[in-house]
Amino acid sequence: MRPSGRALRSLTAKASASASVFRAVDSAPPLEIFSVVAGFARDTHPSKVDLGIGAYRTNEGQPWVMPWVQRIEQLMGQDKTRNHEYLTFLGCDTFSQAATALLLGPESDVVRQGKAFGIQSLGGTGCVRIGSEFLSRVLNYNTAYIPAQTWDNHHRVMSRSGFTHLKEYRYWHPLNKALDFEGLTEDLSSAPKYSVVVLHPCAHNPTGCDPTQEQWDRIADIIQERKLFPFFDTAYQGLASGDVDQDAWAVRHFVKRELELFCAQSFSKSCGLYGERIGNLTVVLHDPDQIEKMRSQFRIIVRALYCSPPRHGAQIVSTMLQDPNMQEEWRACLREMAGRIRDMRHSLRQKLEGMKTPGTWEHITKQVGMFSFTGLTEHQVQYMKEKHHIYMLSSGRANMCGLNNKNLDYVASAIHDTVTQIK
Ligand code: PMP
């Protein structure tokens, strides 16, 4: 018997109630870092090594909660006056003033003259996002130059913030395994006026290659000549040289040359506060009268994105930055981390050269910061994973903090085997 009209309508209604509105969703392109982390977690091999994730690990292969962080958290736990009210849109002022001073230096003229301010945001990522939104939506910039090798999220964040023209400038010279300074200056010199240029002030991710001071000066010349806008992104302040002041040299030099700029400053790696999402966007400008207007625009941007930033990390970092003894303790932690990374670089190079591993390996010790751009090809990286259970990014980027005294020989022998077997 054929169903009646009413029954048919009810059947159709049931069918459409069970058909999901999400049935048309396709998988997004894979995020490489996510696949590397997941692949490592699934791997049950006892000798597996994680050189993928961008996080510090101790010589025991563990995350490091620094002692001063633990002490501040204990005090916070005992403080009966603490509450969990919202921070205002632009975050905690004491935090952003301290973070801005840390970036620009204790003697900074622009800080004294009120020509700099900071905004607390969600890690380095949040700072890049709100800074990009400001440049694109408020100032109508639509072109940004990003180093050809960079943190993979720059493209995504900036295009979603409204930049319609994202261009790359040359950065890495694969034959020299070093900075391609000629390529960089050529590309920036032909950038259209009023473009934004993204710059890593230290410990360039992923290459570990930074310009020298003379080269930074030349970059500042081009930026000045072509009226480009410098947008620094510093996620490793203190982890390149071990000294936060030295690692801020490029930004301070641009300020000395009277350039206006943005700088996204992350405390994820330098304080081991990855999950607390703590960062500061520093703005340096010529006219302090514009600050309140700029802050009002940032409020709208932040309100539409996430309303206000979290408290916890801001309280930890500002407590430390305002206490000279604790700040010194933090600086000692940075020296220790940078020193361990440097030691691992030297030992790895020494072992590879000792085994006469094909190729040259001095770039491993010339590069600075968390990452080494090893020069391993995508095919070799795949082999390292499948044969040796060692994980890194397909670009050949390896996190030097994933090395420790226990796995160093294993990793060096694996690299030796890989470059011997896979050309
Ligand atoms: N910029 C660069 C250059 C980075 O390497 C990173 C972290 N990998 C970030 C920004 C993001 O920092 P955060 O984790 O604090 O958001």
GROMACS .gro file of C-alpha atoms and ligand atoms in nm:
model
  439
    1MET     CA    1   0.000   0.000   0.000
    2ARG     CA    2   0.127   0.347  -0.087
    3PRO     CA    3   0.166   0.576   0.214
    4SER     CA    4  -0.087   0.855   0.243
    5GLY     CA    5   0.016   1.216   0.181
    6ARG     CA    6   0.035   1.281   0.556
    7ALA     CA    7   0.247   0.971   0.622
    8LEU     CA    8   0.476   1.069   0.334
    9ARG     CA    9   0.524   1.417   0.481
   10SER     CA   10   0.606   1.269   0.820
   11LEU     CA   11   0.857   1.025   0.664
   12THR     CA   12   1.024   1.311   0.475
   13ALA     CA   13   1.039   1.519   0.793
   14LYS     CA   14   1.205   1.227   0.980
   15ALA     CA   15   1.455   1.176   0.700
   16SER     CA   16   1.554   1.542   0.695
   17ALA     CA   17   1.573   1.552   1.077
   18SER     CA   18   1.831   1.272   1.069
   19ALA     CA   19   2.034   1.420   0.778
   20SER     CA   20   2.306   1.627   0.938
   21VAL     CA   21   2.367   1.984   0.833
   22PHE     CA   22   2.734   1.890   0.863
   23ARG     CA   23   2.724   1.615   0.599
   24ALA     CA   24   2.882   1.844   0.341
   25VAL     CA   25   3.188   1.915   0.557
   26ASP     CA   26   3.517   1.805   0.403
   27SER     CA   27   3.842   1.753   0.591
   28ALA     CA   28   4.062   2.061   0.603
   29PRO     CA   29   4.417   2.029   0.471
   30PRO     CA   30   4.627   1.859   0.741
   31LEU     CA   31   4.822   2.077   0.986
   32GLU     CA   32   5.168   1.930   0.974
   33ILE     CA   33   5.267   1.999   1.333
   34PHE     CA   34   4.948   1.829   1.450
   35SER     CA   35   5.023   1.514   1.245
   36VAL     CA   36   5.383   1.505   1.373
   37VAL     CA   37   5.273   1.534   1.738
   38ALA     CA   38   4.997   1.274   1.689
   39GLY     CA   39   5.232   1.037   1.502
   40PHE     CA   40   5.488   1.061   1.782
   41ALA     CA   41   5.222   0.997   2.050
   42ARG     CA   42   5.099   0.685   1.864
   43ASP     CA   43   5.449   0.545   1.812
   44THR     CA   44   5.526   0.276   2.071
   45HIS     CA   45   5.895   0.231   1.981
   46PRO     CA   46   6.106   0.264   2.299
   47SER     CA   47   6.372   0.479   2.129
   48LYS     CA   48   6.137   0.728   1.961
   49VAL     CA   49   6.252   1.091   1.963
   50ASP     CA   50   6.042   1.405   1.924
   51LEU     CA   51   6.227   1.680   1.738
   52GLY     CA   52   5.900   1.817   1.599
   53ILE     CA   53   5.718   2.021   1.859
   54GLY     CA   54   5.841   2.377   1.927
   55ALA     CA   55   5.874   2.348   2.302
   56TYR     CA   56   6.168   2.334   2.541
   57ARG     CA   57   6.254   1.999   2.696
   58THR     CA   58   6.498   1.933   2.979
   59ASN     CA   59   6.790   1.693   2.952
   60GLU     CA   60   6.544   1.435   3.092
   61GLY     CA   61   6.314   1.502   2.795
   62GLN     CA   62   6.051   1.671   3.014
   63PRO     CA   63   5.871   2.008   3.000
   64TRP     CA   64   6.020   2.257   3.246
   65VAL     CA   65   5.809   2.443   3.500
   66MET     CA   66   6.062   2.696   3.624
   67PRO     CA   67   6.096   2.723   4.004
   68TRP     CA   68   5.998   3.093   4.009
   69VAL     CA   69   5.675   3.008   3.825
   70GLN     CA   70   5.593   2.744   4.086
   71ARG     CA   71   5.659   2.991   4.369
   72ILE     CA   72   5.439   3.261   4.219
   73GLU     CA   73   5.160   3.011   4.160
   74GLN     CA   74   5.181   2.899   4.523
   75LEU     CA   75   5.151   3.259   4.639
   76MET     CA   76   4.859   3.313   4.403
   77GLY     CA   77   4.688   3.006   4.549
   78GLN     CA   78   4.720   3.148   4.902
   79ASP     CA   79   4.605   3.498   4.813
   80LYS     CA   80   4.250   3.532   4.947
   81THR     CA   81   4.197   3.865   4.769
   82ARG     CA   82   4.239   3.710   4.425
   83ASN     CA   83   3.936   3.669   4.205
   84HIS     CA   84   3.855   3.562   3.854
   85GLU     CA   85   3.690   3.874   3.721
   86TYR     CA   86   3.736   3.964   3.356
   87LEU     CA   87   4.043   4.159   3.261
   88THR     CA   88   3.957   4.457   3.042
   89PHE     CA   89   3.984   4.417   2.665
   90LEU     CA   90   4.349   4.513   2.637
   91GLY     CA   91   4.454   4.310   2.939
   92CYS     CA   92   4.663   4.384   3.242
   93ASP     CA   93   4.846   4.720   3.214
   94THR     CA   94   5.119   4.633   3.463
   95PHE     CA   95   5.199   4.325   3.257
   96SER     CA   96   5.208   4.507   2.924
   97GLN     CA   97   5.412   4.797   3.059
   98ALA     CA   98   5.669   4.555   3.203
   99ALA     CA   99   5.675   4.346   2.885
  100THR     CA  100   5.716   4.656   2.667
  101ALA     CA  101   6.005   4.776   2.884
  102LEU     CA  102   6.164   4.431   2.862
  103LEU     CA  103   6.152   4.449   2.485
  104LEU     CA  104   6.264   4.809   2.443
  105GLY     CA  105   6.513   4.817   2.729
  106PRO     CA  106   6.529   4.982   3.071
  107GLU     CA  107   6.683   5.299   2.928
  108SER     CA  108   6.447   5.329   2.635
  109ASP     CA  109   6.382   5.688   2.527
  110VAL     CA  110   6.052   5.601   2.362
  111VAL     CA  111   5.923   5.446   2.685
  112ARG     CA  112   6.027   5.758   2.881
  113GLN     CA  113   5.868   5.987   2.625
  114GLY     CA  114   5.542   5.788   2.624
  115LYS     CA  115   5.590   5.684   2.260
  116ALA     CA  116   5.534   5.314   2.320
  117PHE     CA  117   5.256   5.105   2.463
  118GLY     CA  118   5.166   4.739   2.495
  119ILE     CA  119   4.857   4.525   2.473
  120GLN     CA  120   4.824   4.186   2.637
  121SER     CA  121   4.705   3.919   2.398
  122LEU     CA  122   4.681   3.543   2.354
  123GLY     CA  123   5.041   3.434   2.316
  124GLY     CA  124   5.248   3.541   2.018
  125THR     CA  125   4.971   3.420   1.789
  126GLY     CA  126   4.713   3.656   1.940
  127CYS     CA  127   4.956   3.946   1.909
  128VAL     CA  128   5.023   3.873   1.541
  129ARG     CA  129   4.649   3.849   1.489
  130ILE     CA  130   4.542   4.174   1.657
  131GLY     CA  131   4.839   4.361   1.507
  132SER     CA  132   4.752   4.234   1.159
  133GLU     CA  133   4.384   4.316   1.206
  134PHE     CA  134   4.479   4.670   1.306
  135LEU     CA  135   4.709   4.721   1.007
  136SER     CA  136   4.461   4.578   0.762
  137ARG     CA  137   4.128   4.703   0.898
  138VAL     CA  138   4.224   5.036   1.050
  139LEU     CA  139   4.513   5.143   0.826
  140ASN     CA  140   4.408   4.959   0.509
  141TYR     CA  141   4.738   4.783   0.450
  142ASN     CA  142   4.674   4.490   0.218
  143THR     CA  143   5.024   4.368   0.128
  144ALA     CA  144   5.261   4.191   0.364
  145TYR     CA  145   5.605   4.045   0.300
  146ILE     CA  146   5.681   3.731   0.499
  147PRO     CA  147   6.014   3.545   0.498
  148ALA     CA  148   5.995   3.253   0.254
  149GLN     CA  149   6.068   3.020   0.541
  150THR     CA  150   5.872   3.117   0.846
  151TRP     CA  151   5.642   3.001   1.123
  152ASP     CA  152   5.373   2.832   0.916
  153ASN     CA  153   5.093   3.028   1.084
  154HIS     CA  154   5.200   3.371   0.956
  155HIS     CA  155   5.028   3.315   0.621
  156ARG     CA  156   4.710   3.185   0.782
  157VAL     CA  157   4.679   3.451   1.051
  158MET     CA  158   4.760   3.742   0.823
  159SER     CA  159   4.534   3.636   0.540
  160ARG     CA  160   4.246   3.585   0.784
  161SER     CA  161   4.315   3.930   0.927
  162GLY     CA  162   4.242   4.087   0.590
  163PHE     CA  163   4.576   4.090   0.407
  164THR     CA  164   4.489   4.013   0.046
  165HIS     CA  165   4.846   4.017  -0.090
  166LEU     CA  166   5.089   3.798   0.098
  167LYS     CA  167   5.431   3.786  -0.061
  168GLU     CA  168   5.746   3.607   0.039
  169TYR     CA  169   6.095   3.750   0.055
  170ARG     CA  170   6.392   3.521   0.018
  171TYR     CA  171   6.549   3.411   0.346
  172TRP     CA  172   6.727   3.076   0.332
  173HIS     CA  173   7.007   2.986   0.094
  174PRO     CA  174   6.985   2.607   0.059
  175LEU     CA  175   7.333   2.564  -0.086
  176ASN     CA  176   7.508   2.780   0.173
  177LYS     CA  177   7.271   2.660   0.445
  178ALA     CA  178   7.263   3.020   0.566
  179LEU     CA  179   7.073   3.346   0.535
  180ASP     CA  180   7.026   3.457   0.174
  181PHE     CA  181   7.095   3.821   0.251
  182GLU     CA  182   7.133   3.927  -0.111
  183GLY     CA  183   6.798   3.769  -0.199
  184LEU     CA  184   6.638   3.930   0.108
  185THR     CA  185   6.758   4.281   0.025
  186GLU     CA  186   6.667   4.244  -0.343
  187ASP     CA  187   6.313   4.135  -0.257
  188LEU     CA  188   6.254   4.400   0.008
  189SER     CA  189   6.399   4.669  -0.218
  190SER     CA  190   6.138   4.592  -0.478
  191ALA     CA  191   5.848   4.570  -0.230
  192PRO     CA  192   5.572   4.820  -0.308
  193LYS     CA  193   5.568   5.120  -0.073
  194TYR     CA  194   5.340   5.088   0.229
  195SER     CA  195   5.376   4.711   0.256
  196VAL     CA  196   5.414   4.541   0.592
  197VAL     CA  197   5.732   4.338   0.646
  198VAL     CA  198   5.730   4.054   0.899
  199LEU     CA  199   6.068   4.013   1.069
  200HIS     CA  200   6.193   3.766   1.330
  201PRO     CA  201   6.428   3.965   1.559
  202CYS     CA  202   6.610   3.654   1.687
  203ALA     CA  203   6.619   3.275   1.660
  204HIS     CA  204   6.441   3.271   1.326
  205ASN     CA  205   6.183   2.994   1.305
  206PRO     CA  206   6.252   2.757   1.128
  207THR     CA  207   6.604   2.830   1.000
  208GLY     CA  208   6.784   2.943   1.317
  209CYS     CA  209   6.965   3.201   1.097
  210ASP     CA  210   6.953   3.566   1.203
  211PRO     CA  211   7.091   3.873   1.024
  212THR     CA  212   7.405   4.029   1.172
  213GLN     CA  213   7.386   4.379   1.326
  214GLU     CA  214   7.521   4.531   1.002
  215GLN     CA  215   7.261   4.340   0.804
  216TRP     CA  216   6.982   4.461   1.034
  217ASP     CA  217   7.102   4.815   0.975
  218ARG     CA  218   7.078   4.762   0.599
  219ILE     CA  219   6.728   4.614   0.639
  220ALA     CA  220   6.629   4.925   0.838
  221ASP     CA  221   6.764   5.141   0.551
  222ILE     CA  222   6.543   4.964   0.298
  223ILE     CA  223   6.241   4.979   0.526
  224GLN     CA  224   6.294   5.350   0.577
  225GLU     CA  225   6.359   5.422   0.208
  226ARG     CA  226   6.060   5.228   0.084
  227LYS     CA  227   5.827   5.339   0.364
  228LEU     CA  228   5.758   4.980   0.465
  229PHE     CA  229   5.607   4.897   0.803
  230PRO     CA  230   5.815   4.663   1.024
  231PHE     CA  231   5.612   4.404   1.214
  232PHE     CA  232   5.852   4.209   1.438
  233ASP     CA  233   5.753   3.874   1.580
  234THR     CA  234   5.968   3.763   1.873
  235ALA     CA  235   5.878   3.423   2.015
  236TYR     CA  236   6.225   3.332   2.148
  237GLN     CA  237   6.357   3.640   2.330
  238GLY     CA  238   6.641   3.512   2.549
  239LEU     CA  239   6.660   3.170   2.387
  240ALA     CA  240   6.897   3.268   2.106
  241SER     CA  241   7.187   3.419   2.300
  242GLY     CA  242   7.066   3.346   2.654
  243ASP     CA  243   7.031   3.721   2.708
  244VAL     CA  244   6.697   3.900   2.666
  245ASP     CA  245   6.863   4.235   2.595
  246GLN     CA  246   7.093   4.101   2.327
  247ASP     CA  247   6.803   3.917   2.163
  248ALA     CA  248   6.605   4.243   2.145
  249TRP     CA  249   6.887   4.426   1.967
  250ALA     CA  250   6.719   4.440   1.625
  251VAL     CA  251   6.396   4.588   1.762
  252ARG     CA  252   6.586   4.843   1.975
  253HIS     CA  253   6.798   4.936   1.676
  254PHE     CA  254   6.492   5.007   1.463
  255VAL     CA  255   6.354   5.220   1.748
  256LYS     CA  256   6.683   5.410   1.768
  257ARG     CA  257   6.650   5.477   1.397
  258GLU     CA  258   6.312   5.634   1.472
  259LEU     CA  259   6.104   5.376   1.292
  260GLU     CA  260   5.747   5.316   1.407
  261LEU     CA  261   5.677   4.946   1.451
  262PHE     CA  262   5.475   4.663   1.598
  263CYS     CA  263   5.634   4.374   1.784
  264ALA     CA  264   5.448   4.057   1.884
  265GLN     CA  265   5.622   3.919   2.192
  266SER     CA  266   5.545   3.570   2.318
  267PHE     CA  267   5.620   3.442   2.669
  268SER     CA  268   5.525   3.084   2.580
  269LYS     CA  269   5.878   2.955   2.529
  270SER     CA  270   6.079   3.205   2.732
  271CYS     CA  271   5.875   3.141   3.048
  272GLY     CA  272   5.755   2.788   2.969
  273LEU     CA  273   5.395   2.914   2.983
  274TYR     CA  274   5.280   2.765   2.653
  275GLY     CA  275   4.926   2.680   2.759
  276GLU     CA  276   4.862   3.007   2.943
  277ARG     CA  277   4.849   3.206   2.618
  278ILE     CA  278   5.049   3.505   2.726
  279GLY     CA  279   5.192   3.762   2.490
  280ASN     CA  280   5.231   4.137   2.446
  281LEU     CA  281   5.194   4.346   2.134
  282THR     CA  282   5.429   4.641   2.161
  283VAL     CA  283   5.351   4.948   1.954
  284VAL     CA  284   5.615   5.218   1.899
  285LEU     CA  285   5.486   5.541   1.747
  286HIS     CA  286   5.595   5.900   1.691
  287ASP     CA  287   5.294   6.082   1.827
  288PRO     CA  288   5.177   5.995   2.180
  289ASP     CA  289   4.853   6.186   2.114
  290GLN     CA  290   4.746   5.897   1.891
  291ILE     CA  291   4.772   5.635   2.163
  292GLU     CA  292   4.420   5.662   2.304
  293LYS     CA  293   4.270   5.655   1.955
  294MET     CA  294   4.476   5.347   1.869
  295ARG     CA  295   4.379   5.174   2.191
  296SER     CA  296   4.012   5.238   2.119
  297GLN     CA  297   4.052   5.064   1.781
  298PHE     CA  298   4.233   4.772   1.941
  299ARG     CA  299   3.946   4.738   2.192
  300ILE     CA  300   3.700   4.682   1.909
  301ILE     CA  301   3.931   4.428   1.743
  302VAL     CA  302   3.982   4.235   2.068
  303ARG     CA  303   3.617   4.252   2.168
  304ALA     CA  304   3.512   4.094   1.839
  305LEU     CA  305   3.777   3.821   1.857
  306TYR     CA  306   3.786   3.705   2.220
  307CYS     CA  307   3.660   3.992   2.440
  308SER     CA  308   3.947   3.988   2.686
  309PRO     CA  309   4.266   3.792   2.751
  310PRO     CA  310   4.323   3.547   3.040
  311ARG     CA  311   4.460   3.651   3.379
  312HIS     CA  312   4.679   3.368   3.496
  313GLY     CA  313   4.986   3.402   3.273
  314ALA     CA  314   4.977   3.783   3.289
  315GLN     CA  315   4.991   3.773   3.667
  316ILE     CA  316   5.282   3.528   3.667
  317VAL     CA  317   5.491   3.720   3.414
  318SER     CA  318   5.421   4.066   3.555
  319THR     CA  319   5.499   3.953   3.911
  320MET     CA  320   5.832   3.818   3.790
  321LEU     CA  321   5.920   4.119   3.572
  322GLN     CA  322   5.851   4.361   3.857
  323ASP     CA  323   6.065   4.176   4.110
  324PRO     CA  324   6.437   4.225   4.034
  325ASN     CA  325   6.542   3.905   4.215
  326MET     CA  326   6.288   3.692   4.038
  327GLN     CA  327   6.370   3.853   3.707
  328GLU     CA  328   6.735   3.762   3.763
  329GLU     CA  329   6.628   3.406   3.842
  330TRP     CA  330   6.433   3.395   3.515
  331ARG     CA  331   6.732   3.533   3.325
  332ALA     CA  332   6.943   3.253   3.475
  333CYS     CA  333   6.684   2.999   3.353
  334LEU     CA  334   6.711   3.147   3.003
  335ARG     CA  335   7.091   3.120   3.015
  336GLU     CA  336   7.054   2.758   3.119
  337MET     CA  337   6.808   2.677   2.840
  338ALA     CA  338   7.010   2.857   2.572
  339GLY     CA  339   7.327   2.693   2.703
  340ARG     CA  340   7.177   2.345   2.689
  341ILE     CA  341   7.060   2.406   2.333
  342ARG     CA  342   7.408   2.528   2.236
  343ASP     CA  343   7.568   2.221   2.395
  344MET     CA  344   7.334   1.988   2.207
  345ARG     CA  345   7.416   2.164   1.879
  346HIS     CA  346   7.790   2.126   1.940
  347SER     CA  347   7.763   1.763   2.043
  348LEU     CA  348   7.547   1.672   1.744
  349ARG     CA  349   7.783   1.840   1.501
  350GLN     CA  350   8.084   1.679   1.667
  351LYS     CA  351   7.929   1.334   1.645
  352LEU     CA  352   7.828   1.373   1.280
  353GLU     CA  353   8.172   1.501   1.184
  354GLY     CA  354   8.333   1.228   1.395
  355MET     CA  355   8.143   0.964   1.194
  356LYS     CA  356   8.233   1.142   0.869
  357THR     CA  357   7.865   1.170   0.789
  358PRO     CA  358   7.832   1.286   0.426
  359GLY     CA  359   7.769   1.660   0.394
  360THR     CA  360   7.876   1.961   0.600
  361TRP     CA  361   7.745   2.020   0.951
  362GLU     CA  362   7.881   2.353   1.073
  363HIS     CA  363   7.542   2.512   1.007
  364ILE     CA  364   7.410   2.324   1.311
  365THR     CA  365   7.633   2.528   1.542
  366LYS     CA  366   7.606   2.850   1.343
  367GLN     CA  367   7.229   2.852   1.374
  368VAL     CA  368   7.077   2.977   1.698
  369GLY     CA  369   6.765   2.922   1.906
  370MET     CA  370   6.544   2.623   1.939
  371PHE     CA  371   6.548   2.506   1.580
  372SER     CA  372   6.799   2.375   1.336
  373PHE     CA  373   6.720   2.371   0.968
  374THR     CA  374   6.915   2.050   0.924
  375GLY     CA  375   6.919   2.039   0.545
  376LEU     CA  376   6.755   1.694   0.552
  377THR     CA  377   6.514   1.654   0.259
  378GLU     CA  378   6.149   1.561   0.291
  379HIS     CA  379   6.232   1.209   0.180
  380GLN     CA  380   6.507   1.181   0.441
  381VAL     CA  381   6.273   1.314   0.713
  382GLN     CA  382   6.023   1.043   0.617
  383TYR     CA  383   6.294   0.778   0.641
  384MET     CA  384   6.408   0.911   0.981
  385LYS     CA  385   6.052   0.862   1.104
  386GLU     CA  386   5.985   0.523   0.949
  387LYS     CA  387   6.319   0.358   1.014
  388HIS     CA  388   6.438   0.535   1.328
  389HIS     CA  389   6.120   0.670   1.492
  390ILE     CA  390   6.260   1.023   1.498
  391TYR     CA  391   6.005   1.294   1.427
  392MET     CA  392   6.065   1.639   1.276
  393LEU     CA  393   5.900   1.870   1.023
  394SER     CA  394   5.918   1.774   0.654
  395SER     CA  395   6.117   2.095   0.588
  396GLY     CA  396   6.402   1.937   0.786
  397ARG     CA  397   6.339   2.160   1.090
  398ALA     CA  398   6.448   1.984   1.406
  399ASN     CA  399   6.394   2.105   1.761
  400MET     CA  400   6.736   2.094   1.927
  401CYS     CA  401   6.570   2.078   2.271
  402GLY     CA  402   6.442   1.732   2.183
  403LEU     CA  403   6.805   1.617   2.203
  404ASN     CA  404   6.953   1.507   2.534
  405ASN     CA  405   7.248   1.310   2.664
  406LYS     CA  406   7.052   0.986   2.638
  407ASN     CA  407   6.932   1.012   2.276
  408LEU     CA  408   7.212   1.212   2.114
  409ASP     CA  409   7.414   0.911   1.991
  410TYR     CA  410   7.099   0.748   1.862
  411VAL     CA  411   6.991   1.059   1.669
  412ALA     CA  412   7.340   1.120   1.527
  413SER     CA  413   7.367   0.758   1.406
  414ALA     CA  414   7.018   0.782   1.257
  415ILE     CA  415   7.111   1.098   1.065
  416HIS     CA  416   7.431   0.926   0.948
  417ASP     CA  417   7.236   0.624   0.826
  418THR     CA  418   6.971   0.842   0.662
  419VAL     CA  419   7.201   1.067   0.460
  420THR     CA  420   7.409   0.763   0.361
  421GLN     CA  421   7.107   0.562   0.246
  422ILE     CA  422   6.880   0.829   0.105
  423LYS     CA  423   7.033   1.077  -0.140
  424PMP     N1  424   5.571   3.348   1.613
  424PMP     C1  425   5.669   3.261   1.592
  424PMP     C2  426   5.782   3.300   1.503
  424PMP     C3  427   5.667   3.136   1.654
  424PMP     O1  428   5.766   3.050   1.632
  424PMP     C4  429   5.559   3.104   1.738
  424PMP     C5  430   5.551   2.974   1.811
  424PMP     N2  431   5.587   2.864   1.743
  424PMP     C6  432   5.458   3.199   1.756
  424PMP     C7  433   5.468   3.320   1.693
  424PMP     C8  434   5.339   3.169   1.840
  424PMP     O2  435   5.364   3.186   1.974
  424PMP     P1  436   5.257   3.144   2.084
  424PMP     O3  437   5.270   2.998   2.102
  424PMP     O4  438   5.296   3.223   2.202
  424PMP     O5  439   5.122   3.180   2.031
   0.00000   0.00000   0.00000
